[in-house]
Short mmCIF file of C-alpha atoms and ligand atoms in Angstrom, two decimals:
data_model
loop_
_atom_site.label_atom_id
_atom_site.label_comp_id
_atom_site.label_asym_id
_atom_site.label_seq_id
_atom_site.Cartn_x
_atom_site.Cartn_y
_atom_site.Cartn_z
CA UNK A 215 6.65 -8.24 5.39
CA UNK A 216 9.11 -8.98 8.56
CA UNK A 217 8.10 -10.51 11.59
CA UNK A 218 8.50 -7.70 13.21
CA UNK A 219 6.56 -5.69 10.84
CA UNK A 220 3.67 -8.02 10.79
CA UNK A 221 3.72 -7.93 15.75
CA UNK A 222 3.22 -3.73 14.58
CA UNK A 223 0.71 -4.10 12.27
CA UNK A 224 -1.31 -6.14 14.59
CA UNK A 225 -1.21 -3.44 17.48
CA UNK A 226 -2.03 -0.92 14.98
CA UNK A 227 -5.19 -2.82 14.03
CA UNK A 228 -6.03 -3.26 17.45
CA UNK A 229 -5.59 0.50 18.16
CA UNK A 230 -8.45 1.17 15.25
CA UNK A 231 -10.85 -2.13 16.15
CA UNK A 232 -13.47 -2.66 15.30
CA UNK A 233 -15.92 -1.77 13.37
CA UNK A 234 -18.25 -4.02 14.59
CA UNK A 235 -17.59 -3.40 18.38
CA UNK A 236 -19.98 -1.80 21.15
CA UNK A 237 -16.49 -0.01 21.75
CA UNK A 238 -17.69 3.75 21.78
CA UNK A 239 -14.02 4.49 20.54
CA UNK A 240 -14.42 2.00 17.43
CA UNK A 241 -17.99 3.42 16.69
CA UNK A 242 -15.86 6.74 16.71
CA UNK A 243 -13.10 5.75 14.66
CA UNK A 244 -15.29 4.03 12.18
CA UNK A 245 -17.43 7.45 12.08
CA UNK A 246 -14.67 9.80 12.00
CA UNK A 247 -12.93 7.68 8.93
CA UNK A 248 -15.68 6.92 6.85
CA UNK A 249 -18.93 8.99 7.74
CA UNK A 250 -16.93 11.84 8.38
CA UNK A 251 -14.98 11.81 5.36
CA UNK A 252 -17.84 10.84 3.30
CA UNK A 253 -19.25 14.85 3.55
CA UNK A 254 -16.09 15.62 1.54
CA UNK A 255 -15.08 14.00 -1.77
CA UNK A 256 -13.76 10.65 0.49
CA UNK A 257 -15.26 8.02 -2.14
CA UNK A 258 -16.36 4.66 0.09
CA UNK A 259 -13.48 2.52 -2.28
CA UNK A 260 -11.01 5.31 -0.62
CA UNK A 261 -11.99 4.25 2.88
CA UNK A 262 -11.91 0.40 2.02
CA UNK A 263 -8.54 0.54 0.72
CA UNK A 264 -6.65 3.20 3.25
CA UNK A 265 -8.83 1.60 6.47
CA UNK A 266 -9.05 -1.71 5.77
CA UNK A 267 -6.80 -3.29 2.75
CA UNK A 268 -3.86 -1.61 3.89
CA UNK A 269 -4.06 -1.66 7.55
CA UNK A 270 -4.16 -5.43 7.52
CA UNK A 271 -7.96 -5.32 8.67
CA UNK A 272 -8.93 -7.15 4.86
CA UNK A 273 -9.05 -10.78 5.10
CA UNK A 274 -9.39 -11.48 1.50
CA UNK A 275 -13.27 -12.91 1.27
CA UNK A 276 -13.34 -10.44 -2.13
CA UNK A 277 -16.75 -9.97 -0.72
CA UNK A 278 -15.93 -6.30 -2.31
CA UNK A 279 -14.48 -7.29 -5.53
CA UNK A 280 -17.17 -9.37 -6.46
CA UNK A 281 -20.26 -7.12 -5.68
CA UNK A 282 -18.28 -3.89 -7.25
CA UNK A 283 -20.93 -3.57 -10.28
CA UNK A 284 -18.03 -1.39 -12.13
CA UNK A 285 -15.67 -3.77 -12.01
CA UNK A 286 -13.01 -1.59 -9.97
CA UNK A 287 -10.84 -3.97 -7.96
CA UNK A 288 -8.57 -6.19 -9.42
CA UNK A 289 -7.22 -8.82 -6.93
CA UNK A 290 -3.79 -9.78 -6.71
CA UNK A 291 -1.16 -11.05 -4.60
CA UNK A 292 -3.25 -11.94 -1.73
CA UNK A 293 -5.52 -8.89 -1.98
CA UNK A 294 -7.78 -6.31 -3.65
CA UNK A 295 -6.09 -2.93 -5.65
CA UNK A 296 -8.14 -0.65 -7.30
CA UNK A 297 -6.97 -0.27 -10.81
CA UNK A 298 -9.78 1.38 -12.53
CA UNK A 299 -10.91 3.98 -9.72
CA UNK A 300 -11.69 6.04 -12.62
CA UNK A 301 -15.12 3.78 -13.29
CA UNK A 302 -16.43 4.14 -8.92
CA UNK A 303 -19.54 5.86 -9.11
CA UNK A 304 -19.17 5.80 -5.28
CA UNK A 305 -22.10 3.89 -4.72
CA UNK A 306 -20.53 2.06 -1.33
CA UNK A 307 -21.08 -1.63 -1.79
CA UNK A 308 -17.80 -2.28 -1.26
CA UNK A 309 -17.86 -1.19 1.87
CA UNK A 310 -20.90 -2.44 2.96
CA UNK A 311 -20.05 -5.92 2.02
CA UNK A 312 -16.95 -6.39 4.22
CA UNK A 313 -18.27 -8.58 6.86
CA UNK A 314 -17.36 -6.43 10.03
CA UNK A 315 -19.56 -3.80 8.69
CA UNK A 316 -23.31 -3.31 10.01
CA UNK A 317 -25.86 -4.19 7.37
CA UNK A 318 -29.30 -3.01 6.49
CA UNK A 319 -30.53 -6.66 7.24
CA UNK A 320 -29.10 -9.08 9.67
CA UNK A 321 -27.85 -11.89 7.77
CA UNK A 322 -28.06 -14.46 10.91
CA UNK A 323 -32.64 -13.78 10.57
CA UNK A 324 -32.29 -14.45 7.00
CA UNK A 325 -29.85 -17.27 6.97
CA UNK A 326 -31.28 -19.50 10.11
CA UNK A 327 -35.45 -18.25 9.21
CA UNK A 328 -37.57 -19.05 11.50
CA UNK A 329 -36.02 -22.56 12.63
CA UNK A 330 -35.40 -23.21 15.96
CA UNK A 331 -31.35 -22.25 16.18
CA UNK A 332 -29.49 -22.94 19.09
CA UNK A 333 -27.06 -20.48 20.25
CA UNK A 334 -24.02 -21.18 22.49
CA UNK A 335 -20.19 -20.94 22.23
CA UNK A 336 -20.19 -22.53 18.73
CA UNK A 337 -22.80 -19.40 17.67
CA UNK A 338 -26.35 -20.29 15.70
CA UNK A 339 -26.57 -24.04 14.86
CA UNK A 340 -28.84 -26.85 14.68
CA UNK A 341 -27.63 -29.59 15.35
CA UNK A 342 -23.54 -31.25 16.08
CA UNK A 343 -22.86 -34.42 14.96
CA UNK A 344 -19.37 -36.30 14.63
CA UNK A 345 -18.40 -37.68 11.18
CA UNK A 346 -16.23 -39.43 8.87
CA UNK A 347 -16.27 -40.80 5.51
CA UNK A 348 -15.79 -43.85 4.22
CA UNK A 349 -14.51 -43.48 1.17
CA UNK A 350 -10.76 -44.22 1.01
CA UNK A 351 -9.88 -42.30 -1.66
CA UNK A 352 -11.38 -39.03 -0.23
CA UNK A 353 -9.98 -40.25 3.37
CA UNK A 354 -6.20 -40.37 2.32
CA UNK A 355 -6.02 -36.46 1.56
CA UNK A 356 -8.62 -34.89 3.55
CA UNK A 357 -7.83 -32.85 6.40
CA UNK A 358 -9.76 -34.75 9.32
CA UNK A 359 -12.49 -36.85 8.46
CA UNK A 360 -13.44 -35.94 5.14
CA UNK A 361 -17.04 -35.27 5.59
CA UNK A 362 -16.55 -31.94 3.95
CA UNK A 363 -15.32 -33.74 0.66
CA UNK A 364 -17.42 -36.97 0.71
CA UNK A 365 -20.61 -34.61 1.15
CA UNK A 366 -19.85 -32.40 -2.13
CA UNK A 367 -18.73 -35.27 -3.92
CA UNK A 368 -22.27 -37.08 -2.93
CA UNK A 369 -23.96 -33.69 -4.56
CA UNK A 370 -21.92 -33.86 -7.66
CA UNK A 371 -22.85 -37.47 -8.53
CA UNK A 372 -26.27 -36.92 -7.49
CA UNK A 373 -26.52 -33.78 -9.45
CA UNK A 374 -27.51 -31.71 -7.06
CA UNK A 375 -24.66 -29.28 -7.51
CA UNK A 376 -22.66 -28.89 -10.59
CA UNK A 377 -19.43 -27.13 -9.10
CA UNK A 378 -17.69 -26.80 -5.65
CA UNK A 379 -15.78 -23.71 -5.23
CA UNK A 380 -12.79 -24.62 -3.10
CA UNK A 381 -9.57 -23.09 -1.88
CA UNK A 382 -6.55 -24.16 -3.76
CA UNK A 383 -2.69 -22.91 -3.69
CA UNK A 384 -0.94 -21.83 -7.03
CA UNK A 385 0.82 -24.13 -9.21
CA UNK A 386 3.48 -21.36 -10.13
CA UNK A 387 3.97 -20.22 -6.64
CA UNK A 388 2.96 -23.15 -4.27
CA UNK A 389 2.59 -20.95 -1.37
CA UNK A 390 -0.43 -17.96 -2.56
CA UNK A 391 -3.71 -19.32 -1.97
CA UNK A 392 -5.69 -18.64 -5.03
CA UNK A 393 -9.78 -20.55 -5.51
CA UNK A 394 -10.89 -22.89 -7.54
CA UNK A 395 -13.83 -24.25 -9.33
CA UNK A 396 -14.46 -27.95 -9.64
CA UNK A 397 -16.81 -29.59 -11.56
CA UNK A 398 -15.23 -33.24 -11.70
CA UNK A 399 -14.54 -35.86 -8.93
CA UNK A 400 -10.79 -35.50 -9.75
CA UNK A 401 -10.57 -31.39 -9.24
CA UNK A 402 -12.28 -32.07 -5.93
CA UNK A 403 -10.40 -34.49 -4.67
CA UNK A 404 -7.13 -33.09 -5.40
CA UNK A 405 -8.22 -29.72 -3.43
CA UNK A 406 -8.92 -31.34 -0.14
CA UNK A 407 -7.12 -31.07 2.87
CA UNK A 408 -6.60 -28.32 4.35
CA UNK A 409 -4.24 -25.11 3.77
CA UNK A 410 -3.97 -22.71 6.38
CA UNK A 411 -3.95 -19.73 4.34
CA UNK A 412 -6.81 -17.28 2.96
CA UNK A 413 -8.11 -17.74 -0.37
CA UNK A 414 -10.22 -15.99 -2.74
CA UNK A 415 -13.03 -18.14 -3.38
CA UNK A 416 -15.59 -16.18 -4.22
CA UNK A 417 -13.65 -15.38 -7.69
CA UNK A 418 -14.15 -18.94 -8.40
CA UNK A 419 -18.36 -18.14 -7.91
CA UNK A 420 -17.80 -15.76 -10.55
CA UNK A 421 -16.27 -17.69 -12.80
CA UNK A 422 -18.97 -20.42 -12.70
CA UNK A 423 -21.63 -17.54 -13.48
CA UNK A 424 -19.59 -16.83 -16.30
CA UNK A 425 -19.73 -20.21 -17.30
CA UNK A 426 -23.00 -20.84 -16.98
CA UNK A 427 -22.36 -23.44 -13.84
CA UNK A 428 -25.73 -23.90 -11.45
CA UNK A 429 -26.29 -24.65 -8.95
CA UNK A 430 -22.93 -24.42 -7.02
CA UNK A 431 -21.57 -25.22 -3.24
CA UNK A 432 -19.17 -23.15 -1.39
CA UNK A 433 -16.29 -24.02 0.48
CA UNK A 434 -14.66 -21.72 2.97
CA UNK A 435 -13.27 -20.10 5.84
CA UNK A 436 -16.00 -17.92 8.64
CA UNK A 437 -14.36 -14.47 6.85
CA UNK A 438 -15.10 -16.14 3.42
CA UNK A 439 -18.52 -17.23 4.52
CA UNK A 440 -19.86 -13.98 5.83
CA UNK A 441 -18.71 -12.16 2.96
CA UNK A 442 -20.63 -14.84 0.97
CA UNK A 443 -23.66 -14.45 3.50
CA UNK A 444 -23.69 -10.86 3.37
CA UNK A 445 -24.02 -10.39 -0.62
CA UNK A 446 -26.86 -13.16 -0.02
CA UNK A 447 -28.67 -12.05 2.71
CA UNK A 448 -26.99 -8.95 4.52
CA UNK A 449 -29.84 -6.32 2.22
CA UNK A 450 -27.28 -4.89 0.58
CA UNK A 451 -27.97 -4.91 -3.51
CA UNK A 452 -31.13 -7.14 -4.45
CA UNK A 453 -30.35 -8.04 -8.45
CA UNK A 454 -27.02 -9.25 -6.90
CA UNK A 455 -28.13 -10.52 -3.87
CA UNK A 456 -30.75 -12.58 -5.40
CA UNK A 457 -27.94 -14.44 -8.20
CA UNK A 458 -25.72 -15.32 -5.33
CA UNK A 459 -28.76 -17.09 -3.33
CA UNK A 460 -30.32 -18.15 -6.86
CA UNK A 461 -27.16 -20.05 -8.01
CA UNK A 462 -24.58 -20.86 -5.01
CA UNK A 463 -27.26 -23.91 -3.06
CA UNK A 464 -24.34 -24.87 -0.23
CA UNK A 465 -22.29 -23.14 2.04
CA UNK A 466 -19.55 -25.52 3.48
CA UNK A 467 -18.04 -23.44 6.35
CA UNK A 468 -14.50 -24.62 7.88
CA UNK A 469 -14.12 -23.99 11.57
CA UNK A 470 -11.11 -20.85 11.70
CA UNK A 471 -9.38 -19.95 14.55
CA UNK A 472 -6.42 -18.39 12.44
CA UNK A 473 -4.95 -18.12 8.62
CA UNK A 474 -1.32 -17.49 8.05
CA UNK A 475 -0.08 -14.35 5.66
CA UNK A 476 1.53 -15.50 3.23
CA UNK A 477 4.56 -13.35 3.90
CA UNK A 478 4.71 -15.85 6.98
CA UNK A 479 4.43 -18.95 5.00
CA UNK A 480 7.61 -17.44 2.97
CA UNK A 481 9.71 -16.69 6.31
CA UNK A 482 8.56 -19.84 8.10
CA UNK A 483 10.08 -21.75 4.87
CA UNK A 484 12.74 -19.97 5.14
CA UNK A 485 13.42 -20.27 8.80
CA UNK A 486 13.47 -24.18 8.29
CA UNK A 487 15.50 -24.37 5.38
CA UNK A 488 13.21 -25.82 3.59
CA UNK A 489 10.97 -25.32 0.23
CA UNK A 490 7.12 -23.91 0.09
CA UNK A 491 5.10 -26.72 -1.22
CA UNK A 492 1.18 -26.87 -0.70
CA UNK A 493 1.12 -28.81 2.29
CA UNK A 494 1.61 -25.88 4.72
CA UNK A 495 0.07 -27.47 7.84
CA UNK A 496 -0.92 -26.47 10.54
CA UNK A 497 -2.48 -27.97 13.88
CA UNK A 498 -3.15 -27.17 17.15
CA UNK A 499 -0.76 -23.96 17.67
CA UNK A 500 1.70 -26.31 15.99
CA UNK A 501 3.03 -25.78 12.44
CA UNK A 502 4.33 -28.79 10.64
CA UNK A 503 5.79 -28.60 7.09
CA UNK A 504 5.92 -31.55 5.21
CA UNK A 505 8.12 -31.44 2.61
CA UNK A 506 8.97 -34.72 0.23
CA UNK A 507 8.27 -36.87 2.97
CA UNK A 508 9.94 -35.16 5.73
CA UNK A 509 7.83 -33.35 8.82
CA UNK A 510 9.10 -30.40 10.22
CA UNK A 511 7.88 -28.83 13.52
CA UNK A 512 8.34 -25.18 14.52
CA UNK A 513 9.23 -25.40 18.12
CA UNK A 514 6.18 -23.15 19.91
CA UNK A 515 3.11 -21.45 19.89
CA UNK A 516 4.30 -18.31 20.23
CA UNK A 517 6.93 -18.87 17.48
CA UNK A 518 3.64 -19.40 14.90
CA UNK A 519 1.48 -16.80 16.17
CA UNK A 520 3.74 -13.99 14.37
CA UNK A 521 2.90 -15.62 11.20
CA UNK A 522 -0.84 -15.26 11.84
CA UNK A 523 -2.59 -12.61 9.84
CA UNK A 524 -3.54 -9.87 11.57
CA UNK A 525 -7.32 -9.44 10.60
CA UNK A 526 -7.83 -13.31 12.32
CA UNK A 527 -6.45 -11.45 15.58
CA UNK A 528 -9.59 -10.22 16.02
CA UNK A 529 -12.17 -12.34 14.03
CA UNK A 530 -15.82 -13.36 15.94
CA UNK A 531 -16.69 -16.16 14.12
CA UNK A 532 -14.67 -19.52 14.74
CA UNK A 533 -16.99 -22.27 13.80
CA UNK A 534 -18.30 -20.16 10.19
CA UNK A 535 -21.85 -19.74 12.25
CA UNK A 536 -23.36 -18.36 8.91
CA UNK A 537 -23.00 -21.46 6.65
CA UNK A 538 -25.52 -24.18 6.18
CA UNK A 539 -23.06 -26.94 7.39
CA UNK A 540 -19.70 -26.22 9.27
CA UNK A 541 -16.61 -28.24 9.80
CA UNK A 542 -13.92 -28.81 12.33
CA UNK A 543 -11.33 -31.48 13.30
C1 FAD B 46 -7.35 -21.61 7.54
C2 FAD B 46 -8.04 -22.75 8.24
C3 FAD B 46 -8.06 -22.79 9.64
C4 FAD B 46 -8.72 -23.83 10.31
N1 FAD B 46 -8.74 -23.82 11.69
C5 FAD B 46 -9.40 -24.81 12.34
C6 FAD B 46 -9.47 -24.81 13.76
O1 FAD B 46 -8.90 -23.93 14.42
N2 FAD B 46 -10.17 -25.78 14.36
C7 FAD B 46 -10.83 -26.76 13.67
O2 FAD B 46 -11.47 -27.63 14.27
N3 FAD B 46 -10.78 -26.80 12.32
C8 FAD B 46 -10.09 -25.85 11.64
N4 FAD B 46 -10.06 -25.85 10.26
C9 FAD B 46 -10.87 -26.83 9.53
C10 FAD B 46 -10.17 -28.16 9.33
O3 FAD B 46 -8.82 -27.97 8.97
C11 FAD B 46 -10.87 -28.99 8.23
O4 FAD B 46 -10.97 -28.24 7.03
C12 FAD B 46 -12.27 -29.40 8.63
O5 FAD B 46 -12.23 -30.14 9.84
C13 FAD B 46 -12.91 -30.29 7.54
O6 FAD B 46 -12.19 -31.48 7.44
P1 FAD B 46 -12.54 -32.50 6.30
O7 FAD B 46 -11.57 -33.63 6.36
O8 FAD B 46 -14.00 -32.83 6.36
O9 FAD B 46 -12.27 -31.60 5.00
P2 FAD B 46 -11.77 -32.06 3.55
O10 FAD B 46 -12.61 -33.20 3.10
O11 FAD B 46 -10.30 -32.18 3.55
O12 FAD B 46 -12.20 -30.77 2.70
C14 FAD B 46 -11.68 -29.51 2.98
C15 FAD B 46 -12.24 -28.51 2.00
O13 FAD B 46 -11.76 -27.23 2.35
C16 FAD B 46 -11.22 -26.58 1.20
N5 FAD B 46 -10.13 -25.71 1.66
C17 FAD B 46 -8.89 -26.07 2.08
N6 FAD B 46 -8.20 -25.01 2.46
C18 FAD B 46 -9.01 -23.94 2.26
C19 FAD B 46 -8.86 -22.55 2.47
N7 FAD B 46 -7.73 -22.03 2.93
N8 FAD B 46 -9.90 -21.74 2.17
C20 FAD B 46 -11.04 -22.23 1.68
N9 FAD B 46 -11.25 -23.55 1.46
C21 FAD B 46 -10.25 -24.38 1.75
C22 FAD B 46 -10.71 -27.70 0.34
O14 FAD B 46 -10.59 -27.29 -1.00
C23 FAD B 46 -11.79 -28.77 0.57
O15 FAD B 46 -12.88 -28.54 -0.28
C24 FAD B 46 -9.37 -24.85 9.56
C25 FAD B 46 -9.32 -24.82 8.15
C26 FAD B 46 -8.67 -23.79 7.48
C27 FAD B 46 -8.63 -23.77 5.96
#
C-alpha cells in the first residue's frame, strides 16, 4: 500500500471509530454494521472481515483466529482471511474477541481482583519501578534495559515457565513480523530487542498447546495483550477461556504508542536505499535503520507517522494496562 493510500485509510477509520467510544455516532455505526445486519443472513466473520480486517481497524492480536473453534481463519501476510467460511456456524466469537469490542465481563475486574490498583495516566497498575539487568549477554541485544528478557529467562531456569511466546521477524522475508515459541535460553535471547512491527503471537500459544508446553509466558504489544486478556477473562467462551488462563502463567506487556505496517517498513527501505533486515528501529518519533553497521535516520516525525498503522491511530492502551508486568524504555 502507498503512502498516500495508507494517510486515506486512516481518515476512513476515523470516519467509522470506534467501537468502543461513548461517541453516539460510533455506537451507531457499530449497530447499524453489525446488529443491524445480523437480522439478515450477515454472519459475525462477515462483519469482522468487511469492518475491521479490511478497513485497517485489525491490529493483528489473532485474538479471532485463535478462539474460532472451526478453525475458519487462516492468517497470512500480516493478517487474518477466511478460507474455510464454509465450516462458521456463526457463533460470533470472533467478533467478540477483538479487543475494541464490549464484553460480557470486564476483563480489567478479573485481571487486577480485588487488589488495590492504582489508576492514573499509565491505566490500572500496582506498582512502577525502574530496572535493568545485569546480565551482559541479555544486555547487548535487548531493547532498553532488558528486564523483560532477564525476567523470562529467570522463569525458564527456575522452571516456572517452560516457553516464552515472543515476537520475531521472518527469516525468508526479514521484514513480516511472524511469533515465536521459545523454550531454550538461546531462542530467547536471539528474539529480544525490539521490532516495531505487529506480530502474531498468540499463534505461537497455540502451538505450545499443541505441543504439550505448560505453563507458558507471553510477550506482547497492549493490542496483543487485550486480545490475550479477553479470551482469558473478557466471559466470552469458558472451555477456552479457562486453557488460556490454565496454561499461559505471564503476561509481559510492552509499552505501544505505535507499530509500523509492514507496507511502510517496505517503502521506508526503499526510500533510503537500503535493505530490510530485522533491526527496523524505531525511537522516539525517530526511525533509524541499521543496516550492516550503518545507522540511517529518516529526517522527521511527520515523515514516520505515514508509516504507522492505522488501527494504532486510535489505540487506548499505551502502557499494555491488562498484563501482569509492563515494559517501557
Ligand atoms: C511496536 C512496539 C512499540 C513500542 N513503543 C514504545 C513506546 O512508545 N514507549 C516505550 O517506552 N516503549 C515502547 N516499546 C517497548 C520497548 O521498545 C521495549 O520493548 C521495552 O522497554 C522492554 O525493553 P527490554 O529491554 O526490557 O526488552 P527485551 O529484553 O529486549 O525484550 C523484548 C521482548 O519483546 C519481544 N518483542 C519484540 N518485538 C515484539 C513485537 N513486535 N511484538 C511482540 N513482542 C515483541 C521480544 O521477543 C522480547 O521477548 C515498544 C515496543 C514495541 C514492540
Amino acid at each position: 500500500m502507498s503512502s498516500e493510500n495508507l494517510l486515506k485509510k486512516v481518515e476512513q477509520i476515523w470516519e467509522k471509530y470506534s467501537v468502543l467510544t461513548e461517541d453516539p455516532k460510533a455506537r451507531a455505526w457499530f449497530d447499524d454494521s453489525y446488529k443491524g445486519k445480523r437480522q439478515t443472513n450477515y454472519r459475525a466473520v462477515d462483519f469482522l472481515m468487511e469492518e475491521i480486517v479490511h478497513t485497517g481497524i485489525c491490529s493483528s492480536c489473532t485474538a479471532c483466529v485463535v478462539i474460532c473453534p472451526w478453525d475458519v481463519f487462516t492468517y497470512s501476510e500480516n493478517h487474518p482471511e477466511t478460507t474455510r467460511t464454509d465450516r462458521c456456524t456463526d457463533c460470533g466469537l470472533c467478533v467478540q474477541v477483538f479487543p475494541e469490542m464490549p464484553l460480557p465481563a470486564d476483563p480489567r475486574e478479573n485481571v487486577f481482583g480485588s487488589s488495590k490498583a492504582k489508576t492514573d495516566d499509565f491505566g490500572f497498575y500496582l506498582d512502577i519501578f525502574l530496572s535493568r539487568s545485569k546480565i551482559p549477554e541479555v544486555r547487548a541485544r535487548a531493547q532498553d534495559g532488558g528486564t523483560a528478557t532477564a525476567l523470562l529467562l529467570y522463569g525458564m531456569e527456575k522452571g516456572l515457565i517452560k516457553g516464552v511466546v515472543v515476537g520475531d521477524v521472518s527469516k525468508e522475508n526479514p521484514g513480516m513480523p511472524t511469533h515465536k515459541l521459545a523454550t531454550t535460553k538461546d531462542a530467547l535471547l536471539s528474539s529480544s530487542g525490539s521490532r516495531y512491527v505487529c506480530s502474531p503471537n498468540m499463534l505461537a500459544i497455540e502451538e505450545a498447546f499443541s505441543k504439550d508446553i505448560s505453563p507458558t509466558a507471553a510477550v506482547g504489544v497492549p493490542c496483543q495483550v487485550d486480545g490475550l486478556r479477553y479470551i482469558q477473562h473478557g466471559g466470552v467462551y469458558r472451555p477456552i477461556s479457562e486453557r488460556y488462563r490454565n496454561n499461559v502463567a505471564l503476561t509481559i506487556g510492552l509499552f505501544c504508542s505505535e507499530a509500523i505496517v509492514y507496507e511502510g517498513i517496505a517503502d521506508l527501505a526503499k526510500q533510503l536505499g537500503i535493505e530490510i533486515d530485522d533491526n527496523v528501529l524505531q525511537h522516539k518519533g525517530q526511525s533509524h535503520h541499521k543496516n550492516k553497521g550503518q545507522r540511517v535516520r529518516v529526517s522527521s516525525k511527520k515523515d514516520f507517522r505515514k508509516y504507522v498503522r492505522p488501527d494504532c491511530e486510535f489505540c487506548k492502551d499505551y502502557s499494555a494496562e491488562l498484563a501482569d508486568v509492563g515494559f517501557g524504555g
